[in-house]
Amino acid sequence: MLCRRPAPRKVPAHDLCPRTWTRHRPDTEPRLEQVLAERYDDLVDGFSESLVEWAYGRHYARPGLDLKTRQLCTVAALTALGGQTGPQLKVNIAHTLAAGASRAEIVEAIWQMAVYGGLPAAINGLNAALDVFAELDQSA
């Protein structure tokens, strides 16, 4: 007998936990759940709600670290994982800036990963940061 999956809720994550969503949602992408839904929900039913509700409604809302520190950790981890995380790294670099980190702090977090992820991973991370910084400078 196959397990029956419950029907996904049709309520956006920001309606389920508005206090934590507002506090932890990246200001650079207020439509994050909608963007994810348009791209992935036909492929994986409920993907956008699951990701946003878990990551921002639960994980990022945990006590112990402020949002800026969590975002710097995320940038470091994505850098150490290497080039295949480039798109996610760029999004999280922008989110980290929105959380209050400086460009210098982001660059240092990326550069620190040269020790753990290797120079190619750090160089890819620095290139991602340069791309994000250039996009922001052009739109300013």
mmCIF file with all atom_site columns, C-alpha atoms in Angstrom:
data_model
loop_
_atom_site.group_PDB
_atom_site.id
_atom_site.type_symbol
_atom_site.label_atom_id
_atom_site.label_alt_id
_atom_site.label_comp_id
_atom_site.label_asym_id
_atom_site.label_entity_id
_atom_site.label_seq_id
_atom_site.pdbx_PDB_ins_code
_atom_site.Cartn_x
_atom_site.Cartn_y
_atom_site.Cartn_z
_atom_site.occupancy
_atom_site.B_iso_or_equiv
_atom_site.pdbx_formal_charge
_atom_site.auth_seq_id
_atom_site.auth_comp_id
_atom_site.auth_asym_id
_atom_site.auth_atom_id
_atom_site.pdbx_PDB_model_num
ATOM 1   C CA . MET A 1 1   ? 0.000  0.000  0.000   1.00 0.00 ? 1   MET A CA 1
ATOM 2   C CA . LEU A 1 2   ? 1.349  3.395  -0.931  1.00 0.00 ? 2   LEU A CA 1
ATOM 3   C CA . CYS A 1 3   ? 1.490  6.149  1.617   1.00 0.00 ? 3   CYS A CA 1
ATOM 4   C CA . ARG A 1 4   ? -1.028 8.843  0.883   1.00 0.00 ? 4   ARG A CA 1
ATOM 5   C CA . ARG A 1 5   ? 0.419  12.325 0.896   1.00 0.00 ? 5   ARG A CA 1
ATOM 6   C CA . PRO A 1 6   ? -1.812 14.982 2.411   1.00 0.00 ? 6   PRO A CA 1
ATOM 7   C CA . ALA A 1 7   ? -2.971 17.653 0.016   1.00 0.00 ? 7   ALA A CA 1
ATOM 8   C CA . PRO A 1 8   ? -0.678 20.681 0.192   1.00 0.00 ? 8   PRO A CA 1
ATOM 9   C CA . ARG A 1 9   ? -2.004 23.728 1.952   1.00 0.00 ? 9   ARG A CA 1
ATOM 10  C CA . LYS A 1 10  ? -2.902 26.554 -0.360  1.00 0.00 ? 10  LYS A CA 1
ATOM 11  C CA . VAL A 1 11  ? -2.047 29.141 2.283   1.00 0.00 ? 11  VAL A CA 1
ATOM 12  C CA . PRO A 1 12  ? 1.208  31.041 1.672   1.00 0.00 ? 12  PRO A CA 1
ATOM 13  C CA . ALA A 1 13  ? 3.874  30.529 4.331   1.00 0.00 ? 13  ALA A CA 1
ATOM 14  C CA . HIS A 1 14  ? 3.792  34.215 5.235   1.00 0.00 ? 14  HIS A CA 1
ATOM 15  C CA . ASP A 1 15  ? 0.147  33.751 6.308   1.00 0.00 ? 15  ASP A CA 1
ATOM 16  C CA . LEU A 1 16  ? 1.030  30.749 8.486   1.00 0.00 ? 16  LEU A CA 1
ATOM 17  C CA . CYS A 1 17  ? 3.713  32.514 10.498  1.00 0.00 ? 17  CYS A CA 1
ATOM 18  C CA . PRO A 1 18  ? 3.539  36.246 9.686   1.00 0.00 ? 18  PRO A CA 1
ATOM 19  C CA . ARG A 1 19  ? 5.697  37.376 12.621  1.00 0.00 ? 19  ARG A CA 1
ATOM 20  C CA . THR A 1 20  ? 8.699  35.213 11.793  1.00 0.00 ? 20  THR A CA 1
ATOM 21  C CA . TRP A 1 21  ? 8.176  35.564 8.039   1.00 0.00 ? 21  TRP A CA 1
ATOM 22  C CA . THR A 1 22  ? 8.268  39.363 8.241   1.00 0.00 ? 22  THR A CA 1
ATOM 23  C CA . ARG A 1 23  ? 11.302 39.321 10.512  1.00 0.00 ? 23  ARG A CA 1
ATOM 24  C CA . HIS A 1 24  ? 13.333 36.827 8.491   1.00 0.00 ? 24  HIS A CA 1
ATOM 25  C CA . ARG A 1 25  ? 12.136 37.126 4.906   1.00 0.00 ? 25  ARG A CA 1
ATOM 26  C CA . PRO A 1 26  ? 14.924 38.527 2.750   1.00 0.00 ? 26  PRO A CA 1
ATOM 27  C CA . ASP A 1 27  ? 14.011 42.104 1.862   1.00 0.00 ? 27  ASP A CA 1
ATOM 28  C CA . THR A 1 28  ? 15.595 41.682 -1.564  1.00 0.00 ? 28  THR A CA 1
ATOM 29  C CA . GLU A 1 29  ? 12.880 39.227 -2.626  1.00 0.00 ? 29  GLU A CA 1
ATOM 30  C CA . PRO A 1 30  ? 9.533  39.862 -0.963  1.00 0.00 ? 30  PRO A CA 1
ATOM 31  C CA . ARG A 1 31  ? 7.888  37.630 -3.599  1.00 0.00 ? 31  ARG A CA 1
ATOM 32  C CA . LEU A 1 32  ? 10.203 34.695 -2.918  1.00 0.00 ? 32  LEU A CA 1
ATOM 33  C CA . GLU A 1 33  ? 7.458  32.111 -2.418  1.00 0.00 ? 33  GLU A CA 1
ATOM 34  C CA . GLN A 1 34  ? 5.642  33.227 -5.584  1.00 0.00 ? 34  GLN A CA 1
ATOM 35  C CA . VAL A 1 35  ? 8.837  33.123 -7.660  1.00 0.00 ? 35  VAL A CA 1
ATOM 36  C CA . LEU A 1 36  ? 9.641  29.629 -6.380  1.00 0.00 ? 36  LEU A CA 1
ATOM 37  C CA . ALA A 1 37  ? 6.056  28.463 -6.992  1.00 0.00 ? 37  ALA A CA 1
ATOM 38  C CA . GLU A 1 38  ? 6.103  29.654 -10.584 1.00 0.00 ? 38  GLU A CA 1
ATOM 39  C CA . ARG A 1 39  ? 9.329  27.785 -11.237 1.00 0.00 ? 39  ARG A CA 1
ATOM 40  C CA . TYR A 1 40  ? 9.042  24.567 -9.201  1.00 0.00 ? 40  TYR A CA 1
ATOM 41  C CA . ASP A 1 41  ? 5.529  23.824 -7.898  1.00 0.00 ? 41  ASP A CA 1
ATOM 42  C CA . ASP A 1 42  ? 4.390  22.106 -11.100 1.00 0.00 ? 42  ASP A CA 1
ATOM 43  C CA . LEU A 1 43  ? 7.413  19.838 -10.808 1.00 0.00 ? 43  LEU A CA 1
ATOM 44  C CA . VAL A 1 44  ? 7.302  19.261 -7.035  1.00 0.00 ? 44  VAL A CA 1
ATOM 45  C CA . ASP A 1 45  ? 3.890  19.965 -5.560  1.00 0.00 ? 45  ASP A CA 1
ATOM 46  C CA . GLY A 1 46  ? 4.140  22.334 -2.593  1.00 0.00 ? 46  GLY A CA 1
ATOM 47  C CA . PHE A 1 47  ? 7.863  22.997 -3.080  1.00 0.00 ? 47  PHE A CA 1
ATOM 48  C CA . SER A 1 48  ? 7.695  26.764 -2.582  1.00 0.00 ? 48  SER A CA 1
ATOM 49  C CA . GLU A 1 49  ? 5.598  26.578 0.562   1.00 0.00 ? 49  GLU A CA 1
ATOM 50  C CA . SER A 1 50  ? 7.781  23.849 2.054   1.00 0.00 ? 50  SER A CA 1
ATOM 51  C CA . LEU A 1 51  ? 11.040 25.682 1.398   1.00 0.00 ? 51  LEU A CA 1
ATOM 52  C CA . VAL A 1 52  ? 9.875  29.091 2.546   1.00 0.00 ? 52  VAL A CA 1
ATOM 53  C CA . GLU A 1 53  ? 7.956  27.894 5.592   1.00 0.00 ? 53  GLU A CA 1
ATOM 54  C CA . TRP A 1 54  ? 10.797 25.659 6.774   1.00 0.00 ? 54  TRP A CA 1
ATOM 55  C CA . ALA A 1 55  ? 13.753 27.876 5.930   1.00 0.00 ? 55  ALA A CA 1
ATOM 56  C CA . TYR A 1 56  ? 12.375 31.290 6.861   1.00 0.00 ? 56  TYR A CA 1
ATOM 57  C CA . GLY A 1 57  ? 9.463  30.392 9.117   1.00 0.00 ? 57  GLY A CA 1
ATOM 58  C CA . ARG A 1 58  ? 11.324 27.846 11.208  1.00 0.00 ? 58  ARG A CA 1
ATOM 59  C CA . HIS A 1 59  ? 15.064 27.521 10.602  1.00 0.00 ? 59  HIS A CA 1
ATOM 60  C CA . TYR A 1 60  ? 16.067 31.166 10.173  1.00 0.00 ? 60  TYR A CA 1
ATOM 61  C CA . ALA A 1 61  ? 13.721 32.144 13.024  1.00 0.00 ? 61  ALA A CA 1
ATOM 62  C CA . ARG A 1 62  ? 15.527 29.997 15.591  1.00 0.00 ? 62  ARG A CA 1
ATOM 63  C CA . PRO A 1 63  ? 17.073 31.800 18.567  1.00 0.00 ? 63  PRO A CA 1
ATOM 64  C CA . GLY A 1 64  ? 20.816 31.965 19.036  1.00 0.00 ? 64  GLY A CA 1
ATOM 65  C CA . LEU A 1 65  ? 22.005 33.749 15.905  1.00 0.00 ? 65  LEU A CA 1
ATOM 66  C CA . ASP A 1 66  ? 20.865 36.992 14.377  1.00 0.00 ? 66  ASP A CA 1
ATOM 67  C CA . LEU A 1 67  ? 19.816 37.020 10.722  1.00 0.00 ? 67  LEU A CA 1
ATOM 68  C CA . LYS A 1 68  ? 23.025 38.685 9.507   1.00 0.00 ? 68  LYS A CA 1
ATOM 69  C CA . THR A 1 69  ? 25.157 35.951 11.106  1.00 0.00 ? 69  THR A CA 1
ATOM 70  C CA . ARG A 1 70  ? 22.908 33.218 9.706   1.00 0.00 ? 70  ARG A CA 1
ATOM 71  C CA . GLN A 1 71  ? 23.200 34.710 6.238   1.00 0.00 ? 71  GLN A CA 1
ATOM 72  C CA . LEU A 1 72  ? 27.004 34.969 6.508   1.00 0.00 ? 72  LEU A CA 1
ATOM 73  C CA . CYS A 1 73  ? 27.065 31.287 7.516   1.00 0.00 ? 73  CYS A CA 1
ATOM 74  C CA . THR A 1 74  ? 24.914 30.482 4.491   1.00 0.00 ? 74  THR A CA 1
ATOM 75  C CA . VAL A 1 75  ? 27.254 32.353 2.147   1.00 0.00 ? 75  VAL A CA 1
ATOM 76  C CA . ALA A 1 76  ? 30.235 30.532 3.655   1.00 0.00 ? 76  ALA A CA 1
ATOM 77  C CA . ALA A 1 77  ? 28.587 27.113 3.318   1.00 0.00 ? 77  ALA A CA 1
ATOM 78  C CA . LEU A 1 78  ? 27.492 27.702 -0.279  1.00 0.00 ? 78  LEU A CA 1
ATOM 79  C CA . THR A 1 79  ? 30.993 28.900 -1.128  1.00 0.00 ? 79  THR A CA 1
ATOM 80  C CA . ALA A 1 80  ? 32.621 25.810 0.390   1.00 0.00 ? 80  ALA A CA 1
ATOM 81  C CA . LEU A 1 81  ? 30.206 23.552 -1.512  1.00 0.00 ? 81  LEU A CA 1
ATOM 82  C CA . GLY A 1 82  ? 31.629 24.891 -4.757  1.00 0.00 ? 82  GLY A CA 1
ATOM 83  C CA . GLY A 1 83  ? 30.616 26.130 -8.173  1.00 0.00 ? 83  GLY A CA 1
ATOM 84  C CA . GLN A 1 84  ? 27.403 24.143 -8.505  1.00 0.00 ? 84  GLN A CA 1
ATOM 85  C CA . THR A 1 85  ? 25.822 26.457 -5.898  1.00 0.00 ? 85  THR A CA 1
ATOM 86  C CA . GLY A 1 86  ? 26.478 29.653 -7.883  1.00 0.00 ? 86  GLY A CA 1
ATOM 87  C CA . PRO A 1 87  ? 22.856 30.724 -8.379  1.00 0.00 ? 87  PRO A CA 1
ATOM 88  C CA . GLN A 1 88  ? 21.961 30.112 -4.729  1.00 0.00 ? 88  GLN A CA 1
ATOM 89  C CA . LEU A 1 89  ? 25.134 31.850 -3.612  1.00 0.00 ? 89  LEU A CA 1
ATOM 90  C CA . LYS A 1 90  ? 24.260 34.993 -5.574  1.00 0.00 ? 90  LYS A CA 1
ATOM 91  C CA . VAL A 1 91  ? 20.746 35.097 -4.114  1.00 0.00 ? 91  VAL A CA 1
ATOM 92  C CA . ASN A 1 92  ? 22.110 34.652 -0.600  1.00 0.00 ? 92  ASN A CA 1
ATOM 93  C CA . ILE A 1 93  ? 24.798 37.299 -1.078  1.00 0.00 ? 93  ILE A CA 1
ATOM 94  C CA . ALA A 1 94  ? 21.989 39.753 -1.873  1.00 0.00 ? 94  ALA A CA 1
ATOM 95  C CA . HIS A 1 95  ? 19.986 38.500 1.142   1.00 0.00 ? 95  HIS A CA 1
ATOM 96  C CA . THR A 1 96  ? 23.064 38.902 3.349   1.00 0.00 ? 96  THR A CA 1
ATOM 97  C CA . LEU A 1 97  ? 23.465 42.517 2.273   1.00 0.00 ? 97  LEU A CA 1
ATOM 98  C CA . ALA A 1 98  ? 19.767 43.075 3.017   1.00 0.00 ? 98  ALA A CA 1
ATOM 99  C CA . ALA A 1 99  ? 20.321 41.544 6.482   1.00 0.00 ? 99  ALA A CA 1
ATOM 100 C CA . GLY A 1 100 ? 22.890 44.250 7.237   1.00 0.00 ? 100 GLY A CA 1
ATOM 101 C CA . ALA A 1 101 ? 26.240 42.693 6.311   1.00 0.00 ? 101 ALA A CA 1
ATOM 102 C CA . SER A 1 102 ? 28.789 44.842 4.540   1.00 0.00 ? 102 SER A CA 1
ATOM 103 C CA . ARG A 1 103 ? 30.441 43.881 1.288   1.00 0.00 ? 103 ARG A CA 1
ATOM 104 C CA . ALA A 1 104 ? 33.709 43.494 3.187   1.00 0.00 ? 104 ALA A CA 1
ATOM 105 C CA . GLU A 1 105 ? 32.120 41.020 5.636   1.00 0.00 ? 105 GLU A CA 1
ATOM 106 C CA . ILE A 1 106 ? 30.729 38.971 2.759   1.00 0.00 ? 106 ILE A CA 1
ATOM 107 C CA . VAL A 1 107 ? 34.080 38.928 0.965   1.00 0.00 ? 107 VAL A CA 1
ATOM 108 C CA . GLU A 1 108 ? 35.855 37.834 4.165   1.00 0.00 ? 108 GLU A CA 1
ATOM 109 C CA . ALA A 1 109 ? 33.338 35.022 4.763   1.00 0.00 ? 109 ALA A CA 1
ATOM 110 C CA . ILE A 1 110 ? 33.918 33.828 1.197   1.00 0.00 ? 110 ILE A CA 1
ATOM 111 C CA . TRP A 1 111 ? 37.688 34.152 1.406   1.00 0.00 ? 111 TRP A CA 1
ATOM 112 C CA . GLN A 1 112 ? 37.765 32.220 4.724   1.00 0.00 ? 112 GLN A CA 1
ATOM 113 C CA . MET A 1 113 ? 36.345 29.252 2.805   1.00 0.00 ? 113 MET A CA 1
ATOM 114 C CA . ALA A 1 114 ? 39.539 28.996 0.730   1.00 0.00 ? 114 ALA A CA 1
ATOM 115 C CA . VAL A 1 115 ? 40.945 27.079 3.705   1.00 0.00 ? 115 VAL A CA 1
ATOM 116 C CA . TYR A 1 116 ? 38.014 24.621 3.838   1.00 0.00 ? 116 TYR A CA 1
ATOM 117 C CA . GLY A 1 117 ? 36.576 24.477 0.323   1.00 0.00 ? 117 GLY A CA 1
ATOM 118 C CA . GLY A 1 118 ? 39.744 25.212 -1.622  1.00 0.00 ? 118 GLY A CA 1
ATOM 119 C CA . LEU A 1 119 ? 40.898 28.109 -3.748  1.00 0.00 ? 119 LEU A CA 1
ATOM 120 C CA . PRO A 1 120 ? 38.688 27.258 -6.745  1.00 0.00 ? 120 PRO A CA 1
ATOM 121 C CA . ALA A 1 121 ? 35.587 27.369 -4.533  1.00 0.00 ? 121 ALA A CA 1
ATOM 122 C CA . ALA A 1 122 ? 36.681 30.671 -2.978  1.00 0.00 ? 122 ALA A CA 1
ATOM 123 C CA . ILE A 1 123 ? 37.421 32.160 -6.400  1.00 0.00 ? 123 ILE A CA 1
ATOM 124 C CA . ASN A 1 124 ? 33.973 31.098 -7.626  1.00 0.00 ? 124 ASN A CA 1
ATOM 125 C CA . GLY A 1 125 ? 32.483 32.685 -4.520  1.00 0.00 ? 125 GLY A CA 1
ATOM 126 C CA . LEU A 1 126 ? 34.391 35.920 -5.068  1.00 0.00 ? 126 LEU A CA 1
ATOM 127 C CA . ASN A 1 127 ? 33.221 35.985 -8.683  1.00 0.00 ? 127 ASN A CA 1
ATOM 128 C CA . ALA A 1 128 ? 29.614 35.546 -7.514  1.00 0.00 ? 128 ALA A CA 1
ATOM 129 C CA . ALA A 1 129 ? 30.067 38.448 -5.076  1.00 0.00 ? 129 ALA A CA 1
ATOM 130 C CA . LEU A 1 130 ? 31.574 40.639 -7.787  1.00 0.00 ? 130 LEU A CA 1
ATOM 131 C CA . ASP A 1 131 ? 28.567 39.889 -10.024 1.00 0.00 ? 131 ASP A CA 1
ATOM 132 C CA . VAL A 1 132 ? 26.062 40.752 -7.283  1.00 0.00 ? 132 VAL A CA 1
ATOM 133 C CA . PHE A 1 133 ? 27.930 43.921 -6.307  1.00 0.00 ? 133 PHE A CA 1
ATOM 134 C CA . ALA A 1 134 ? 28.109 45.036 -9.964  1.00 0.00 ? 134 ALA A CA 1
ATOM 135 C CA . GLU A 1 135 ? 24.364 44.436 -10.453 1.00 0.00 ? 135 GLU A CA 1
ATOM 136 C CA . LEU A 1 136 ? 23.594 46.479 -7.344  1.00 0.00 ? 136 LEU A CA 1
ATOM 137 C CA . ASP A 1 137 ? 25.922 49.272 -8.423  1.00 0.00 ? 137 ASP A CA 1
ATOM 138 C CA . GLN A 1 138 ? 24.303 49.412 -11.873 1.00 0.00 ? 138 GLN A CA 1
ATOM 139 C CA . SER A 1 139 ? 20.796 49.601 -10.445 1.00 0.00 ? 139 SER A CA 1
ATOM 140 C CA . ALA A 1 140 ? 21.750 52.310 -7.921  1.00 0.00 ? 140 ALA A CA 1
#
